[in-house]
Coordinates of C-alpha atoms in Angstrom, one line a residue:
Chain A
M8 CA -1.4 38.0 102.5
K9 CA -3.2 34.8 101.4
K10 CA -1.6 32.9 98.7
S11 CA -4.6 33.0 96.4
H12 CA -4.5 36.8 96.7
V13 CA -0.8 36.9 95.7
L14 CA -1.6 34.7 92.7
Q15 CA -4.5 36.9 91.7
L16 CA -2.2 40.1 92.0
M17 CA 0.5 38.5 90.1
L18 CA -2.1 37.5 87.3
M19 CA -3.5 40.9 87.0
L20 CA 0.0 42.4 87.0
A21 CA 1.0 39.9 84.3
M22 CA -2.1 40.8 82.2
M23 CA -1.4 44.5 82.6
A24 CA 2.2 44.0 81.7
L25 CA 1.2 42.0 78.6
L26 CA -1.3 44.5 77.4
A27 CA 1.0 47.5 78.3
A28 CA 3.7 45.9 76.1
G29 CA 1.2 45.4 73.3
C30 CA 0.1 49.1 73.7
A31 CA 3.7 50.2 74.1
K32 CA 3.9 51.8 70.8
K33 CA 0.7 53.9 71.2
P34 CA 1.1 57.3 72.7
A35 CA -0.8 58.4 75.7
P36 CA -4.5 58.9 75.0
E37 CA -6.2 62.5 74.9
P38 CA -8.3 63.2 77.8
V39 CA -12.1 62.8 76.9
A40 CA -13.2 66.1 78.4
P41 CA -13.0 69.1 75.9
T42 CA -10.2 71.6 76.6
P43 CA -9.6 75.0 74.9
P44 CA -7.6 74.6 71.6
P45 CA -3.9 74.2 72.2
A46 CA -1.6 77.1 71.2
A47 CA -0.1 74.9 68.5
E48 CA -3.3 75.2 66.5
K49 CA -2.7 78.8 65.6
P50 CA -2.7 78.9 61.8
V51 CA 0.2 80.2 59.8
V52 CA -0.7 83.4 58.0
S53 CA 0.4 83.7 54.3
E54 CA -0.3 86.8 52.3
M55 CA -0.8 86.3 48.6
P56 CA 1.6 88.6 46.7
A57 CA 0.2 91.1 44.4
R58 CA -0.7 89.2 41.2
P59 CA 1.6 90.7 38.3
V60 CA 0.2 90.1 34.9
P61 CA 2.5 88.4 32.4
G62 CA 3.5 90.9 29.9
L63 CA 2.9 90.6 26.3
Q64 CA 5.2 93.5 25.6
E65 CA 6.2 93.6 22.0
Q66 CA 9.8 94.5 21.0
A67 CA 9.7 97.3 18.4
V68 CA 9.6 95.6 15.0
T69 CA 12.7 97.8 14.1
E70 CA 14.9 96.3 16.8
L71 CA 15.0 92.8 15.4
P72 CA 15.5 91.5 12.0
V73 CA 12.4 90.4 10.3
A74 CA 12.4 87.1 8.3
P75 CA 13.3 87.6 4.7
E76 CA 10.9 86.6 2.1
T77 CA 11.3 83.7 -0.2
V78 CA 9.3 82.5 -3.2
A79 CA 9.0 79.3 -5.1
V80 CA 9.6 79.3 -8.7
A81 CA 8.8 76.7 -11.4
G82 CA 12.4 76.0 -12.4
L83 CA 13.3 74.8 -8.9
Q84 CA 11.8 71.4 -7.9
R85 CA 11.7 69.7 -4.5
I86 CA 13.4 66.5 -3.7
H87 CA 12.3 63.6 -1.3
F88 CA 13.9 61.4 1.2
A89 CA 13.5 58.0 2.8
F90 CA 12.5 57.8 6.6
D91 CA 15.3 59.1 9.0
Q92 CA 17.6 59.4 5.8
Y93 CA 19.3 62.4 4.3
I94 CA 20.9 60.3 1.5
L95 CA 20.2 61.7 -2.0
S96 CA 18.5 59.1 -4.1
D97 CA 19.3 59.0 -7.9
Q98 CA 16.0 60.7 -8.7
A99 CA 16.8 63.4 -6.2
R100 CA 20.2 63.9 -8.1
E101 CA 18.4 64.3 -11.4
V102 CA 16.1 67.0 -9.9
L103 CA 19.2 68.7 -8.5
A104 CA 20.8 68.7 -11.8
G105 CA 17.8 70.4 -13.1
N106 CA 17.8 73.0 -10.3
A107 CA 21.6 73.7 -10.9
A108 CA 20.8 74.4 -14.5
W109 CA 18.0 76.8 -13.6
M110 CA 20.5 78.6 -11.1
K111 CA 23.2 78.9 -13.8
A112 CA 20.5 80.3 -16.3
N113 CA 19.6 82.8 -13.6
P114 CA 22.9 84.0 -12.2
G115 CA 21.6 86.8 -9.9
A116 CA 19.3 84.5 -7.9
R117 CA 20.2 83.4 -4.5
V118 CA 18.5 80.3 -3.3
V119 CA 17.3 79.1 0.3
I120 CA 17.2 75.3 0.6
E121 CA 14.6 74.2 3.2
G122 CA 14.9 70.9 5.0
H123 CA 11.6 69.1 6.1
C124 CA 10.6 65.9 7.8
D125 CA 7.6 64.0 8.3
E126 CA 5.7 64.3 11.6
R127 CA 7.0 61.1 13.2
G128 CA 10.0 61.5 15.4
S129 CA 10.9 64.1 18.0
D130 CA 10.6 67.6 16.9
E131 CA 14.2 68.6 17.9
Y132 CA 15.5 65.6 16.2
N133 CA 13.7 66.3 13.1
L134 CA 14.9 70.0 13.1
A135 CA 18.5 68.5 13.0
L136 CA 17.5 66.0 10.5
G137 CA 15.9 68.4 8.1
E138 CA 19.0 70.6 8.3
R139 CA 21.0 67.5 7.1
R140 CA 18.7 67.2 4.2
A141 CA 19.1 70.8 3.4
L142 CA 22.9 70.6 3.6
A143 CA 23.2 67.4 1.5
A144 CA 21.3 69.1 -1.3
Q145 CA 23.5 72.3 -0.9
S146 CA 26.7 70.3 -1.2
Y147 CA 25.5 68.5 -4.2
L148 CA 24.7 71.7 -5.9
V149 CA 28.1 73.1 -5.1
S150 CA 29.6 70.0 -6.5
L151 CA 27.7 70.7 -9.8
G152 CA 29.4 74.1 -9.9
I153 CA 27.0 76.4 -8.1
D154 CA 28.7 79.1 -6.1
S155 CA 28.1 78.4 -2.5
G156 CA 27.6 82.0 -1.7
R157 CA 24.5 81.9 -3.7
L158 CA 23.1 79.1 -1.4
S159 CA 21.9 79.2 2.2
T160 CA 19.9 76.5 4.3
I161 CA 17.3 76.4 6.8
S162 CA 15.5 73.4 8.5
Y163 CA 11.8 73.4 9.4
G164 CA 11.8 69.9 10.9
E165 CA 8.3 68.8 10.9
E166 CA 6.8 72.3 11.4
R167 CA 5.8 72.9 7.9
P168 CA 4.2 69.7 6.3
L169 CA 3.3 69.9 2.8
A170 CA 0.5 67.2 3.1
P171 CA -1.5 67.4 6.1
G172 CA -2.7 63.9 7.8
R173 CA -1.2 60.9 8.4
G174 CA 0.0 57.6 6.7
E175 CA 2.8 56.9 4.5
E176 CA 1.6 58.8 1.5
A177 CA 1.4 62.0 3.4
W178 CA 4.7 61.3 5.3
A179 CA 6.6 60.5 2.0
Q180 CA 5.6 63.9 0.6
N181 CA 6.7 65.8 3.7
R182 CA 10.2 64.2 3.7
R183 CA 11.7 66.8 1.4
A184 CA 13.9 69.7 0.6
E185 CA 12.4 72.8 -1.0
F186 CA 14.2 75.4 -3.1
K187 CA 13.1 79.0 -2.8
V188 CA 14.4 82.1 -4.3
A189 CA 15.4 84.8 -1.7
Q190 CA 14.0 88.3 -2.3
Chain B
M29 CA -9.4 42.4 95.8
I30 CA -12.4 43.7 94.0
R31 CA -10.8 47.3 94.2
L32 CA -7.6 45.9 92.6
L33 CA -9.6 44.2 89.8
L34 CA -11.5 47.4 89.2
F35 CA -8.4 49.5 89.1
T36 CA -6.6 47.0 86.7
L37 CA -9.7 47.1 84.3
I38 CA -9.7 51.0 84.3
G39 CA -5.9 51.0 83.7
L40 CA -6.3 48.6 80.8
S41 CA -9.1 50.4 79.2
L42 CA -7.2 53.7 79.4
L43 CA -4.2 52.1 77.7
A44 CA -6.1 50.3 75.0
G45 CA -8.7 52.9 74.5
S46 CA -7.9 55.6 71.9
A47 CA -5.1 54.3 69.5
L48 CA -3.9 57.4 67.7
A49 CA -3.2 56.3 64.1
Q50 CA -0.3 58.3 62.6
I51 CA -1.0 58.9 58.9
E52 CA 2.3 57.7 57.2
I53 CA 2.7 58.2 53.6
T54 CA 5.5 56.4 51.7
A55 CA 4.7 57.3 48.1
P56 CA 1.7 58.3 46.3
G57 CA -0.3 55.5 44.8
Q58 CA 0.7 53.1 47.5
Q59 CA -1.9 54.2 50.0
A60 CA -5.3 56.0 49.6
I61 CA -6.2 57.9 52.6
P62 CA -10.0 58.6 52.9
L63 CA -10.4 62.3 52.9
A64 CA -13.4 64.6 53.1
V65 CA -13.2 68.0 51.6
T66 CA -16.0 70.1 53.0
R67 CA -17.2 73.3 51.4
F68 CA -15.7 76.4 53.2
L69 CA -18.3 78.4 55.0
P70 CA -18.6 82.1 55.3
L71 CA -17.0 83.3 58.6
D72 CA -17.9 87.0 58.4
G73 CA -19.2 89.2 55.9
P74 CA -21.3 88.4 52.8
V75 CA -22.1 84.8 51.7
R76 CA -20.1 84.1 48.4
P77 CA -21.0 80.6 47.5
E78 CA -19.0 80.9 44.2
I79 CA -15.9 81.5 46.0
A80 CA -16.5 78.5 48.2
A81 CA -17.2 76.4 45.1
E82 CA -13.9 77.5 43.4
V83 CA -11.8 76.6 46.4
D84 CA -13.7 73.4 46.7
A85 CA -13.1 72.5 43.1
V86 CA -9.4 73.4 43.2
L87 CA -8.8 71.2 46.4
Q88 CA -10.9 68.2 45.1
Y89 CA -8.9 68.4 41.7
D90 CA -5.3 68.7 43.2
L91 CA -5.8 66.3 46.0
D92 CA -7.4 63.7 43.6
L93 CA -4.3 64.3 41.3
S94 CA -2.0 63.7 44.1
G95 CA -2.8 60.0 44.2
I96 CA -2.6 60.0 47.9
F97 CA -6.4 60.3 48.7
R98 CA -9.7 58.7 48.0
L99 CA -12.1 61.6 48.1
I100 CA -15.3 60.7 50.0
D101 CA -18.5 61.7 48.2
P102 CA -19.9 64.8 49.7
A103 CA -23.4 63.5 49.3
A104 CA -22.6 61.3 52.3
F105 CA -21.5 64.2 54.6
L106 CA -23.3 64.6 57.9
S107 CA -24.2 67.7 59.9
D108 CA -20.7 68.5 60.9
A109 CA -19.9 69.5 57.3
R110 CA -22.2 72.6 57.7
Q111 CA -20.7 73.5 61.1
P112 CA -17.8 75.9 61.1
G113 CA -14.6 74.1 62.6
L114 CA -11.4 75.9 62.7
N115 CA -10.0 74.1 65.7
S116 CA -10.2 70.6 66.8
T117 CA -12.6 71.2 69.7
Q118 CA -15.1 72.5 67.1
V119 CA -15.1 69.3 65.0
D120 CA -17.3 66.4 65.6
F121 CA -14.7 63.8 64.5
G122 CA -17.0 60.8 65.3
Q123 CA -19.2 61.8 62.5
W124 CA -16.2 61.7 60.1
R125 CA -15.1 58.4 61.5
L126 CA -18.5 57.0 60.7
L127 CA -18.0 57.8 57.0
G128 CA -14.6 56.3 57.1
A129 CA -12.7 59.5 56.7
E130 CA -9.3 59.6 58.1
A131 CA -8.8 63.2 57.4
V132 CA -11.1 66.2 56.8
I133 CA -10.5 69.5 55.4
K134 CA -12.5 72.4 56.8
G135 CA -12.3 76.0 56.3
A136 CA -14.0 79.5 56.1
Y137 CA -13.8 82.6 54.2
T138 CA -14.3 86.3 54.7
V139 CA -15.0 88.9 52.0
Q140 CA -14.6 92.7 52.5
D141 CA -15.0 94.6 49.2
D142 CA -12.4 93.0 46.9
Q143 CA -10.3 91.6 49.9
L144 CA -10.5 88.0 50.7
T145 CA -9.3 86.0 53.7
V146 CA -9.5 82.2 53.7
E147 CA -8.9 80.0 56.8
A148 CA -8.0 76.4 55.9
R149 CA -7.6 73.4 58.1
L150 CA -6.6 69.8 57.8
F151 CA -7.6 67.5 60.7
D152 CA -6.8 63.9 61.5
T153 CA -9.9 62.3 62.5
T154 CA -8.5 59.5 64.5
G155 CA -6.2 61.5 66.5
R156 CA -8.9 64.3 66.7
R157 CA -6.2 67.0 66.1
L158 CA -5.1 69.6 63.7
L159 CA -2.4 68.5 61.2
T160 CA -2.0 71.8 59.4
G161 CA -3.8 75.3 59.3
R162 CA -3.5 78.4 57.1
R163 CA -4.7 81.7 56.9
Y164 CA -4.5 83.3 53.4
L165 CA -4.9 87.0 52.8
G166 CA -5.3 88.6 49.4
K167 CA -7.9 89.6 46.8
V168 CA -11.1 87.7 45.7
A169 CA -9.3 87.0 42.6
D170 CA -6.7 85.0 44.4
A171 CA -9.2 82.4 45.5
R172 CA -7.8 79.6 43.4
R173 CA -4.3 80.4 44.3
M174 CA -5.0 80.1 47.9
A175 CA -6.7 76.7 47.3
H176 CA -3.6 75.6 45.4
A177 CA -1.4 76.7 48.1
F178 CA -3.3 74.8 50.7
A179 CA -3.3 71.7 48.6
D180 CA 0.6 72.1 48.5
Q181 CA 0.6 72.5 52.2
V182 CA -1.5 69.6 52.8
L183 CA 1.0 67.4 50.8
K184 CA 3.9 69.0 52.8
S185 CA 2.3 68.2 56.0
L186 CA 1.6 64.6 55.1
T187 CA 4.6 63.7 53.1
G188 CA 7.2 66.3 54.2
E189 CA 7.4 67.6 50.6
E190 CA 5.4 70.5 49.3
G191 CA 3.1 70.0 46.1
P192 CA 3.4 71.6 42.8
F193 CA 0.0 72.9 42.4
N194 CA 0.7 76.6 42.6
T195 CA 3.4 76.4 39.9
R196 CA 3.0 77.1 36.2
I197 CA 3.1 75.3 33.0
A198 CA 4.4 77.0 29.6
Y199 CA 3.4 75.3 26.2
I200 CA 3.2 76.1 22.6
S201 CA -0.3 76.5 20.9
N202 CA -1.1 77.4 17.3
K203 CA -4.6 78.7 18.0
T204 CA -3.8 82.1 16.6
G205 CA -2.7 80.5 13.4
H206 CA 1.0 80.6 14.4
K207 CA 2.9 78.6 17.1
E208 CA 3.2 81.0 20.0
L209 CA 4.3 80.6 23.6
Y210 CA 1.6 80.4 26.4
L211 CA 1.5 80.1 30.2
M212 CA -1.0 78.5 32.2
E213 CA -1.7 77.2 35.8
V214 CA -1.2 73.5 36.6
D215 CA -4.9 72.9 36.2
G216 CA -5.1 74.6 32.9
H217 CA -6.7 77.8 34.2
E218 CA -5.6 81.4 33.3
S219 CA -4.0 80.6 30.2
V220 CA -2.2 83.6 28.7
R221 CA -0.2 84.2 25.5
L222 CA 3.3 85.4 26.1
T223 CA 4.7 85.9 22.5
D224 CA 3.6 87.6 19.4
H225 CA 6.2 86.3 16.9
R226 CA 3.9 85.4 14.1
A227 CA 6.3 82.8 12.9
I228 CA 7.2 79.4 14.7
V229 CA 7.9 79.3 18.4
L230 CA 9.1 76.1 20.0
N231 CA 10.2 74.1 23.0
P232 CA 10.3 76.5 26.1
D233 CA 12.3 76.0 29.3
F234 CA 11.8 77.7 32.6
S235 CA 14.9 79.2 34.5
S236 CA 15.0 78.1 38.1
V237 CA 16.2 81.5 39.2
G238 CA 13.8 84.4 38.1
K239 CA 10.6 84.3 36.2
E240 CA 12.1 83.8 32.7
L241 CA 11.9 81.3 29.9
I242 CA 14.0 80.3 26.8
F243 CA 12.6 79.1 23.6
T244 CA 13.4 78.8 20.0
S245 CA 11.7 81.0 17.4
Y246 CA 11.8 81.6 13.7
R247 CA 10.9 85.2 14.1
A248 CA 14.0 86.5 12.3
G249 CA 13.8 83.8 9.7
N250 CA 16.2 81.3 11.5
P251 CA 15.7 79.0 14.5
D252 CA 17.2 81.3 17.2
L253 CA 17.3 81.1 21.0
Y254 CA 15.3 83.7 22.8
R255 CA 15.0 84.7 26.3
K256 CA 11.8 86.2 27.7
E257 CA 11.1 87.8 31.1
I258 CA 7.5 86.8 32.0
Y259 CA 6.3 89.8 34.0
S260 CA 8.2 92.6 32.1
G261 CA 7.8 91.0 28.8
R262 CA 11.3 91.8 27.8
E263 CA 12.8 89.6 25.3
A264 CA 16.4 89.1 24.0
R265 CA 17.7 87.0 21.2
L266 CA 20.3 84.9 23.2
S267 CA 21.7 82.8 20.4
H268 CA 21.4 83.5 16.6
R269 CA 24.3 81.5 15.3
K270 CA 24.2 80.1 11.8
G271 CA 22.0 77.0 11.6
L272 CA 20.1 75.6 14.5
N273 CA 19.9 77.1 18.0
I274 CA 17.6 74.7 19.6
A275 CA 16.5 72.7 22.6
G276 CA 17.7 75.2 25.1
R277 CA 17.8 73.8 28.6
Y278 CA 18.8 75.8 31.7
R279 CA 21.1 74.1 34.1
P280 CA 19.4 73.5 37.6
D281 CA 21.5 76.4 39.0
G282 CA 20.3 78.6 36.3
R283 CA 23.7 79.8 35.4
E284 CA 24.3 78.1 32.1
I285 CA 22.3 76.7 29.2
A286 CA 22.8 73.5 27.3
L287 CA 21.6 73.8 23.7
T288 CA 22.0 72.3 20.2
L289 CA 23.9 74.4 17.6
S290 CA 24.9 73.4 14.2
Q291 CA 27.2 76.3 13.3
D292 CA 30.1 73.9 12.9
G293 CA 28.3 72.0 10.3
N294 CA 26.8 69.3 12.4
S295 CA 24.2 69.3 15.2
E296 CA 26.2 69.3 18.6
I297 CA 25.5 70.1 22.1
Y298 CA 27.1 73.2 23.7
L299 CA 27.1 75.1 26.8
I300 CA 26.4 78.9 26.7
G301 CA 26.1 81.5 29.3
T302 CA 22.8 83.2 30.2
D303 CA 24.1 86.2 28.1
G304 CA 24.5 83.9 25.1
T305 CA 28.2 83.6 25.1
L306 CA 29.7 80.3 24.0
H307 CA 31.5 78.5 26.8
K308 CA 32.1 74.9 25.7
R309 CA 31.3 72.4 23.1
L310 CA 30.3 69.2 24.8
T311 CA 29.8 66.7 21.7
N312 CA 32.1 66.0 18.9
D313 CA 31.0 63.2 16.6
W314 CA 29.4 62.7 13.2
G315 CA 25.8 62.0 14.5
I316 CA 23.0 64.4 15.4
D317 CA 23.2 65.3 19.0
V318 CA 20.1 66.9 20.5
D319 CA 17.4 67.0 23.3
A320 CA 19.8 67.7 26.4
S321 CA 18.3 67.2 29.8
W322 CA 20.2 68.0 33.0
S323 CA 20.7 65.8 36.0
P324 CA 19.5 67.7 39.2
R325 CA 23.0 68.2 40.3
G326 CA 24.0 69.5 37.0
D327 CA 26.9 67.2 36.4
E328 CA 25.4 65.0 33.9
L329 CA 23.3 65.4 30.7
A330 CA 21.0 62.9 29.1
F331 CA 20.6 63.5 25.4
V332 CA 19.6 62.1 22.1
S333 CA 22.1 60.9 19.4
D334 CA 22.2 58.7 16.5
R335 CA 25.9 58.2 16.7
Q336 CA 25.4 54.5 16.9
G337 CA 22.6 54.3 14.2
N338 CA 19.1 55.0 15.3
P339 CA 18.3 57.7 17.7
H340 CA 19.1 56.5 21.3
L341 CA 19.6 58.1 24.7
F342 CA 23.1 58.6 26.0
I343 CA 24.3 60.2 29.2
M344 CA 27.3 62.5 29.3
D345 CA 29.5 63.4 32.3
V346 CA 29.7 67.2 31.8
F347 CA 33.0 67.7 33.3
G348 CA 35.0 64.5 32.2
G349 CA 33.3 64.2 28.8
R350 CA 32.7 60.5 29.1
V351 CA 29.7 59.2 27.3
R352 CA 27.6 56.2 28.0
R353 CA 24.6 54.8 26.2
L354 CA 21.4 54.8 28.3
T355 CA 18.8 53.0 26.2
D356 CA 19.1 49.7 24.3
A357 CA 15.5 48.7 23.6
G358 CA 13.5 50.1 20.9
K359 CA 14.5 51.6 17.6
Y360 CA 13.9 55.3 18.3
N361 CA 14.2 56.9 21.7
A362 CA 13.8 60.7 22.2
T363 CA 13.1 63.6 24.5
P364 CA 14.7 62.6 27.8
A365 CA 13.6 64.5 30.9
W366 CA 15.7 63.8 34.1
S367 CA 13.5 64.0 37.3
P368 CA 14.2 66.7 39.8
K369 CA 14.6 64.0 42.3
G370 CA 17.3 62.4 40.2
D371 CA 16.1 58.8 40.4
R372 CA 14.4 58.4 37.0
I373 CA 14.7 59.8 33.6
A374 CA 11.4 60.0 31.5
F375 CA 11.5 59.6 27.7
T376 CA 9.6 58.7 24.8
R377 CA 9.9 55.7 22.3
L378 CA 8.6 55.6 18.7
E379 CA 7.0 52.4 18.0
G380 CA 4.3 51.6 15.2
G381 CA 4.3 55.3 14.1
R382 CA 3.6 56.6 17.5
F383 CA 5.4 57.6 20.7
D384 CA 4.8 56.5 24.2
I385 CA 6.3 57.6 27.5
Y386 CA 8.7 55.6 29.5
T387 CA 10.7 56.1 32.5
V388 CA 14.0 54.4 33.3
R389 CA 16.7 54.6 36.1
P390 CA 19.8 56.7 35.2
D391 CA 21.9 53.5 35.2
G392 CA 19.7 52.1 32.4
A393 CA 17.7 49.6 34.5
D394 CA 14.2 49.2 35.5
E395 CA 12.5 50.4 32.3
R396 CA 8.7 51.1 32.8
R397 CA 6.3 52.1 30.2
L398 CA 3.8 54.7 31.4
T399 CA 1.3 55.4 28.6
F400 CA -0.8 53.0 26.5
G401 CA -3.5 53.0 24.0
A402 CA -4.5 55.4 21.1
G403 CA -2.5 58.6 20.4
S404 CA 1.1 59.7 20.4
K405 CA 2.4 61.0 23.6
E406 CA 5.4 63.2 23.5
H407 CA 7.8 65.7 25.3
P408 CA 7.3 64.5 28.9
R409 CA 8.5 67.0 31.5
W410 CA 8.6 66.7 35.3
S411 CA 6.9 68.8 38.0
P412 CA 9.5 70.4 40.3
D413 CA 8.8 68.0 43.1
G414 CA 9.2 65.0 40.7
R415 CA 5.8 63.6 41.5
F416 CA 4.0 64.5 38.1
L417 CA 4.7 64.4 34.4
V418 CA 3.3 66.9 31.9
Y419 CA 3.2 65.9 28.1
S420 CA 1.5 66.3 24.9
S421 CA -1.0 63.8 23.5
D422 CA -3.1 63.6 20.3
E423 CA -5.3 60.9 21.7
G424 CA -8.3 63.2 21.6
G425 CA -7.6 64.2 17.9
A426 CA -5.7 67.5 18.0
K427 CA -2.5 67.7 20.3
A428 CA -3.3 68.8 23.7
I429 CA -1.5 69.0 27.1
Y430 CA -2.0 66.5 29.7
V431 CA -0.7 65.7 33.3
M432 CA -0.3 62.4 34.9
R433 CA 1.5 60.9 38.0
G434 CA 4.9 59.7 37.7
D435 CA 3.7 56.2 37.7
G436 CA 1.5 56.7 34.6
T437 CA -1.9 56.9 36.5
G438 CA -4.4 59.8 36.9
N439 CA -3.8 61.2 33.4
R440 CA -6.1 64.2 32.4
R441 CA -6.2 66.9 29.8
I442 CA -5.4 70.5 31.1
S443 CA -4.8 72.7 28.0
P444 CA -7.7 74.9 26.9
P445 CA -9.5 73.7 23.7
G446 CA -8.6 75.2 20.3
G447 CA -5.8 74.5 18.1
E448 CA -2.9 72.3 18.7
S449 CA -0.9 72.4 22.0
S450 CA 2.5 70.8 22.6
H451 CA 6.0 71.3 24.1
P452 CA 4.9 71.8 27.7
A453 CA 7.5 72.8 30.4
W454 CA 6.8 72.7 34.1
S455 CA 8.2 75.7 36.2
G456 CA 9.9 75.6 39.6
P457 CA 8.3 77.1 42.8
W458 CA 6.4 80.2 41.6

């Protein structure tokens, strides 16, 4: 073979090698002519299961206890709290003294102490904080001589605001403990 | 010589000719694949454009929410959009490449009485091949579910992980005048009320095994923990101890429930069985301990406590009992939600009277804020694949349920209008 032929051959081989190296990561090309769809293109078949309807079945009312009724009375006043606090202020203690007096004057009455929070804060944390407020009021009433058997507590967290709306005025009203007579 | 040159040129052109691009996804949001979703065509039987429109709407919504795709405007579609194409030889990929689409979804439907068959295909336009195909059999009323299932499958075939679009979201709404428990699909459709307690129902959580929910209700005059089987409707009162029975959370294996009880005079976290029996008390300090959230392996709990002053997040090792503090920043952190992927914990921080959603690594590093702007965003919960978050927000006035991607983008309202909706929970595979 002539020297120039060898050179041309080597050049072409070198070019092919370079390009082949550059294309090394690419997989083999698909043939251009149309072919029948490969077997791998069969779709997977899914059957939708029968669609059950979520049940709104109601348990018979007699099976579960129903919430007891409570009622507010004029002689039992509410007390208020600072944000994220369950400490009783002096004003709160005065109101509690008045409530204790009413309870002593009405010896048959059982009282439910409700703890409430303003809407800021997480709902669950507020349920716990509301309970602390109710328990703080309960323990003060007991210290004033009220029989603990006449008292129970429940927290409503931020679920039952007194004042709707936002802002410190509404929030301050909602941070409270209420005193209701159990029926 | 010339023959050698020709042979070389042909060889080179074959090698360099069609480069098959493999669609590789690392994470949503990092790469937007241009995708064309075509209207499904009738294969056999009557033409039902409303079915095609429903399937189309569901696919566009789900695949847009995924964050992986940029949906190409259907107004730009060429004639191949109107051609049936259920295998790769039937599709004119050149047309789709012209529009810049790297993937195209095509399909067909057949209606016979109330039976519906839907064929769905996802094609790679560069490689000119089928990536995934499904045939769905069911009733006409199942059209949306079939479309959600295909969207899940599209994500699975491209990322290896199935999407959550066929799962369910539970939430609380007061539209009847009382807070009751509701169930809806991930796009807010088919909302149905599950309880009729006429008191206050709060804070649902799905079991990972079986279609049931736990929640707190004041139905009997006290915040008690209830369990409800979704399809039979059967309810049972699981924990009605004195005081609070709140924030119940199934362990990921579904065998135990963490919740907050105050029967011993202070809010503490306990473990109970799925029959309600007390198994173990987990916290024992003077503070409020509430809002437990399980790690995906069920060996740790993130929770809220004010034991060090203001409410902050802590993490407890359930077996050893060791507690470490997770959050330092902010004055009030709440509602932790541990991602099913395990790598991040979502939570809310109260600042300036409103909550925003953040995520943080379980070791406390890399805190990122996800929500901004007006409104208070609360109670984030993760989708079962860990890609999305559902939460409540009052940015529109009344509280409503929203979903967004795990990086905070793509937020959209999903709850139906009326009343206030809150306390969402995201089911597992349905």
